[in-house]
XYZ file of C-alpha atoms in Angstrom:
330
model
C 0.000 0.000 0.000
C 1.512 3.076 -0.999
C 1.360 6.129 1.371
C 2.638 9.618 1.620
C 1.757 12.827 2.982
C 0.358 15.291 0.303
C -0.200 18.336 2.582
C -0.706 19.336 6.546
C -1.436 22.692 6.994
C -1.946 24.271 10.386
C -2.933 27.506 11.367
C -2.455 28.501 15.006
C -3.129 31.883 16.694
C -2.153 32.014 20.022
C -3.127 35.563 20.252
C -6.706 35.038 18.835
C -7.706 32.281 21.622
C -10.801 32.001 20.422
C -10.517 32.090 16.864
C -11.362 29.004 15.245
C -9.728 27.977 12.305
C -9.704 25.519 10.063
C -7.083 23.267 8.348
C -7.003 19.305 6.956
C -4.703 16.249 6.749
C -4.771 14.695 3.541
C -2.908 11.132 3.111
C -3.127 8.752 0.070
C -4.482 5.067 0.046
C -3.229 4.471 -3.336
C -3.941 7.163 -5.676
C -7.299 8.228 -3.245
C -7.234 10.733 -0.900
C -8.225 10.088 2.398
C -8.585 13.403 4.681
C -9.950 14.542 7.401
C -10.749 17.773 7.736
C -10.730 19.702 11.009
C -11.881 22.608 13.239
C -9.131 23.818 15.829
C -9.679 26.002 18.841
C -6.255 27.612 19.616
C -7.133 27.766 23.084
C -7.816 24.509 24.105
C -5.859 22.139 21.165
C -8.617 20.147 20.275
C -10.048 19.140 17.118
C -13.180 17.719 15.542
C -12.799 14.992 12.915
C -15.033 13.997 10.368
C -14.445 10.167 8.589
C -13.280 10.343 4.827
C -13.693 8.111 2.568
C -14.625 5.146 5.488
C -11.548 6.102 7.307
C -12.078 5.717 11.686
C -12.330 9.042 13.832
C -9.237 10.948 13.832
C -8.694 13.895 16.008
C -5.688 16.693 16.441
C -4.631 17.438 19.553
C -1.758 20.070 20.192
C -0.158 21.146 23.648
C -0.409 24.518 23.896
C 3.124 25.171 25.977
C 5.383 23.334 23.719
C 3.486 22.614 20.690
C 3.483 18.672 20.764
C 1.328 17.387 18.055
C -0.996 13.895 18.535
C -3.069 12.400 15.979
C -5.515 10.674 17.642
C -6.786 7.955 16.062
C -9.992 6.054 17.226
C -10.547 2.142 16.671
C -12.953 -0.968 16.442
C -10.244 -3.259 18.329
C -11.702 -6.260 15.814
C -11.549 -3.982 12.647
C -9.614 -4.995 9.823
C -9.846 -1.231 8.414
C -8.563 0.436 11.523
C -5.683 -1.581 10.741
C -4.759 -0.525 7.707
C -5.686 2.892 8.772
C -3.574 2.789 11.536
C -0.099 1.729 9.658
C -1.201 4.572 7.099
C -1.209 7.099 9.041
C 1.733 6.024 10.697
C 3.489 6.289 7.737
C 3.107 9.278 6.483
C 3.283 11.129 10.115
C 6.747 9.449 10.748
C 6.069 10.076 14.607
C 8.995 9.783 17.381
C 6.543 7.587 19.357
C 2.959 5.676 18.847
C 1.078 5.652 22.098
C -1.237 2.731 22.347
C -4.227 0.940 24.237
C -2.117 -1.546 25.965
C -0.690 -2.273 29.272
C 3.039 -4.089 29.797
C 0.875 -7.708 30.099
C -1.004 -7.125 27.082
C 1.859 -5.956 24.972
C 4.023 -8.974 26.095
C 1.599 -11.256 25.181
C 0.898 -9.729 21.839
C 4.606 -9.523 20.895
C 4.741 -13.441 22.092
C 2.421 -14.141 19.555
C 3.144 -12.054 16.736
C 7.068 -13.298 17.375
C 5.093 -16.777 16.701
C 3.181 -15.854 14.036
C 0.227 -16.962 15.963
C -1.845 -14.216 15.377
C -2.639 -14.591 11.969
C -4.076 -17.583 12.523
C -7.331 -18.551 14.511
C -6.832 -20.652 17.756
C -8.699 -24.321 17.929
C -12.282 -24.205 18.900
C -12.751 -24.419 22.907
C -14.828 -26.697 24.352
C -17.661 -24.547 26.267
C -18.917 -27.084 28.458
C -18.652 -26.034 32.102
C -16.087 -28.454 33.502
C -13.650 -26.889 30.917
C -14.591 -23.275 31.762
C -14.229 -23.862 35.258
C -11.137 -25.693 34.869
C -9.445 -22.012 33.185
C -10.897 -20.347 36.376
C -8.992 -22.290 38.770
C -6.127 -22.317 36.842
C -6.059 -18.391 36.990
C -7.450 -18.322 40.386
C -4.569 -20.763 41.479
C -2.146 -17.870 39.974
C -3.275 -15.806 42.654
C -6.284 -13.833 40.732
C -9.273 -13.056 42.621
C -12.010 -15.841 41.250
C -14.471 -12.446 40.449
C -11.555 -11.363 38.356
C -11.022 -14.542 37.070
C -14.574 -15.575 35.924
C -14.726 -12.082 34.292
C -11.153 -12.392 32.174
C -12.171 -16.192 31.373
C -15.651 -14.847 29.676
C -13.538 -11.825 27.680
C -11.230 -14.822 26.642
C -13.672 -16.933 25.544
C -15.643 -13.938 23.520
C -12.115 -12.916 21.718
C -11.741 -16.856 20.948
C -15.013 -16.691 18.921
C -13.981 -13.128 17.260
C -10.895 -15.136 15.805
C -12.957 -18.249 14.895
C -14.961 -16.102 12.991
C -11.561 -14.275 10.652
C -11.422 -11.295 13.127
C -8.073 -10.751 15.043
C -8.315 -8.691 18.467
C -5.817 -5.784 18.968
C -5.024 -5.982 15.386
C -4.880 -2.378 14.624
C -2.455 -2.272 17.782
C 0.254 -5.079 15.932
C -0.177 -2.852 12.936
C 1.222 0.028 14.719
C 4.289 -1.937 16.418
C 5.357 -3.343 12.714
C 4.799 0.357 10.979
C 6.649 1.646 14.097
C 9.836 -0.582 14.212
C 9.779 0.000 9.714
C 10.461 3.935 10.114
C 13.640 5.147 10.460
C 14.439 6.045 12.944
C 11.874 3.680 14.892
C 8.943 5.548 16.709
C 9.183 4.568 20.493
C 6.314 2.612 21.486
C 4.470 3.889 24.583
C 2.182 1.873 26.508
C -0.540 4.035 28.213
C -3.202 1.562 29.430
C -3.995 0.601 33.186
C -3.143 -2.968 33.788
C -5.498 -5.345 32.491
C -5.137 -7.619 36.383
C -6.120 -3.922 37.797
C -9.017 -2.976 35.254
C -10.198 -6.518 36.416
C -10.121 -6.087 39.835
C -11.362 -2.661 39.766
C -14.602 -4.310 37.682
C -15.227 -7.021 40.072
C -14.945 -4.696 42.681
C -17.584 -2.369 41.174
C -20.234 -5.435 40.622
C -19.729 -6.242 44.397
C -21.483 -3.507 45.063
C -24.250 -4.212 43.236
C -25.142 -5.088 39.282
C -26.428 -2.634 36.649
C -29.859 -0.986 37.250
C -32.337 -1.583 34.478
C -32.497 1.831 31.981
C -34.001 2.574 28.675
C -31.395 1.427 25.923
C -32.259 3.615 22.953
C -33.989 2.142 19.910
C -30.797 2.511 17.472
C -28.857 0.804 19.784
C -31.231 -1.961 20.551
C -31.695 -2.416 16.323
C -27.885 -2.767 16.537
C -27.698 -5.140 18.962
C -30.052 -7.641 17.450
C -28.164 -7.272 14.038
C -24.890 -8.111 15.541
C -27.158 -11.364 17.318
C -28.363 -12.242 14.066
C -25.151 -12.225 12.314
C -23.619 -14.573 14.649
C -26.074 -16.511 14.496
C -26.421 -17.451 10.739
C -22.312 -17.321 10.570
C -22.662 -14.539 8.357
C -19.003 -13.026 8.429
C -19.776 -10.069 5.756
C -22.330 -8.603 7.915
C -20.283 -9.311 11.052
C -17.310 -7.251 9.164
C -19.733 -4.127 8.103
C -21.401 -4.084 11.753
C -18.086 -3.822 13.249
C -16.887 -0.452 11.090
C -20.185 0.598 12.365
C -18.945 0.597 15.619
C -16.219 3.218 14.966
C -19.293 5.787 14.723
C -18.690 8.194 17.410
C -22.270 8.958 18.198
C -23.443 5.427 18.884
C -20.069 4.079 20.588
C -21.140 7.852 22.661
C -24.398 6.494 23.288
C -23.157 3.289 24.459
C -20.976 4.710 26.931
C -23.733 6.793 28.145
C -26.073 3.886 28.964
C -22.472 2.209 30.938
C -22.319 5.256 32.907
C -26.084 5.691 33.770
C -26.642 2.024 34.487
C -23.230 1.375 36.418
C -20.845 4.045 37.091
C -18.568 2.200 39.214
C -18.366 0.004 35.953
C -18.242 3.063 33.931
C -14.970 3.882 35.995
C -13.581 1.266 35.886
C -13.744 0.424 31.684
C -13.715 4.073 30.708
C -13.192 6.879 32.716
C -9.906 5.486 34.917
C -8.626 4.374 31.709
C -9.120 7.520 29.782
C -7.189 9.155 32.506
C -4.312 7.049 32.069
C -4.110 7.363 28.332
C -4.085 11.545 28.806
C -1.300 10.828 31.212
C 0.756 8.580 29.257
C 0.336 11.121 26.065
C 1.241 14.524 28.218
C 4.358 12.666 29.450
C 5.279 10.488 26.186
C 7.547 13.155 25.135
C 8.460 13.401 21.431
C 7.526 16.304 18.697
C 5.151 14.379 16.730
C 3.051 11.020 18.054
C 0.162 8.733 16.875
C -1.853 7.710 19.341
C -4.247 4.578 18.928
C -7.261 3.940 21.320
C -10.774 2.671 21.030
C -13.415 4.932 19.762
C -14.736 5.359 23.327
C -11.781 6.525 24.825
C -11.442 9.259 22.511
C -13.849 11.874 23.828
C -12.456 11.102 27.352
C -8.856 11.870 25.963
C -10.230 15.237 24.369
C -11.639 16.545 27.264
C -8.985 15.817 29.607
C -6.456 17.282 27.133
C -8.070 20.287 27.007
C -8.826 20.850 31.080
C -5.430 19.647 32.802
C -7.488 20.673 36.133
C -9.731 18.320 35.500
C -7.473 15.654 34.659
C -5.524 15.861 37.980
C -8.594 16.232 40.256
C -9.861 12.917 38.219
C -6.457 10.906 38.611
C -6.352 11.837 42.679
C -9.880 10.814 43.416
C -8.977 7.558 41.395
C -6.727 7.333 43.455
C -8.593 7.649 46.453
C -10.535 4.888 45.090
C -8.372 2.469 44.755
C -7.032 3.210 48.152
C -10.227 2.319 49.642
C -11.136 -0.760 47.558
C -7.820 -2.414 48.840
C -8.102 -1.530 52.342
């Protein structure tokens, strides 16, 4: 796949705070041009995106003290098309680092299997009778994991086993952006801003201790949605799996879904999105570098925005998070 830059132009006026202005990215898949164009406020480094051409979400981000730039892009973590988005864009930004949605664990293991070449491939079926689920459960639990924890990381397990049954690989957009990263020269540091998947499970088994998700109204769209995607698995139908999932990278329903987390279960809510975002804010302010890609999922990204733009906001956030988690393991 052939891609270049054509033309960035930015336009900032730190002197006109609230002057918005408008500029656009435009890289090449091919001979097409893929852009996204964008609306800037000066004052607080954020931009809108709009998809292209069936590119993800993209967004601009820009520190205002020493003029870092991120491209943000947003994700299905199952989507063939983020992929090749991903190692685009990549590419043609030639960053000095590529933040992305992983912790140390998760990154180990994905580098185990792409050293492998395991990943590529889809894993033999697992038997889901119960005596073979519980025997993964005790295994883990027998590692020293919490059996809440456990149950909860056996059922994602078990759900990513069936993605890859089905031609989807998990987290592939992510091993896109570690091969496009070690091709540049000089390599782009790879930064890994994710909370630890053993501590994201804790903190969710924690939060259903205290009670399980009250019952609220799930909007029509999103119920239409879900019974496609039931459906689809259902009759094995892979091509309408495939165009459901780029569906997902739509801002306003993966927004709406987040919503209905937060209002049914905001410890949950905390715990999958909101500590999470925090972390990925962090990781980006403190990356360092002149130029970085950052890759997330889709529902991360207006948490990132917002806590780019209000640094107050981000601190008071990470210290009652804090607070939290002091509590929880006392």
């Amino acid at each position: 796949v052939q891609c270049g830059m054509r033309s960035i132009s930015r336009y900032l006026s730190p002197s006109l705070p609230h002057i918005c202005v408008r500029s656009s990215v435009v890289l090449y898949r091919g001979s097409v041009p893929v852009c996204f164009k964008r609306s800037m406020s000066s004052e607080a480094g954020v931009t809108s995106s709009t998809n292209v051409f069936n590119m993800g979400p993209m967004a601009y981000l820009k520190d205002p003290v020493d003029g870092r730039e991120i491209y943000l892009i947003g994700t299905a973590h199952i989507s063939k098309d983020s992929a090749m988005q991903v190692e685009e864009t990549i590419r043609a930004i030639r960053p000095d680092a590529v933040m992305v949605e992983l912790c140390q664990t998760r990154f180990n293991k994905m580098k185990q299997e792409m050293a492998s070449n395991r990943v590529d491939h889809p894993p033999p079926p697992q038997s889901g009778d119960f005596s073979s689920i519980l025997r993964d459960i005790m295994d883990m639990v027998q590692k020293g994991r919490p059996i809440g924890a456990s149950l909860l990381q056996v059922g994602m397990s078990r759900m990513y086993n069936f993605f890859r049954l089905m031609g989807f690989i998990p987290g592939l957009e992510f091993q896109a952006a570690i091969r496009a990263s070690d091709q540049l020269q000089p390599k782009a540091r790879i930064v890994l801003g994710d909370v630890d998947i053993h501590r994201t499970m804790d903190a969710l088994t924690g939060a259903l201790a205290q009670g399980m998700p009250k019952m609220v109204s799930v909007p029509r769209d999103m119920a239409e949605m879900t019974e496609r995607f039931q459906k689809a698995i259902m009759d094995n139908d892979k091509h309408s799996l495939a165009a459901l999932v780029e569906g997902m990278k739509d801002r306003g329903q993966v927004r709406s879904m987040t919503r209905l987390l937060r209002d049914s279960h905001p410890g949950m809510h905390h715990a999958l999105i909101d500590r999470r975002d925090q972390a990925l804010t962090r990781a980006l302010l403190d990356c360092g570098g002149t130029k970085v890609v950052a890759i997330v999922g889709v529902g991360h990204m207006d948490g990132i925005e917002g806590y780019w733009a209000d640094r107050k906001a981000l601190r008071e956030a990470e210290q009652n998070s804090a607070k939290t988690s002091t509590n929880t393991n006392t």
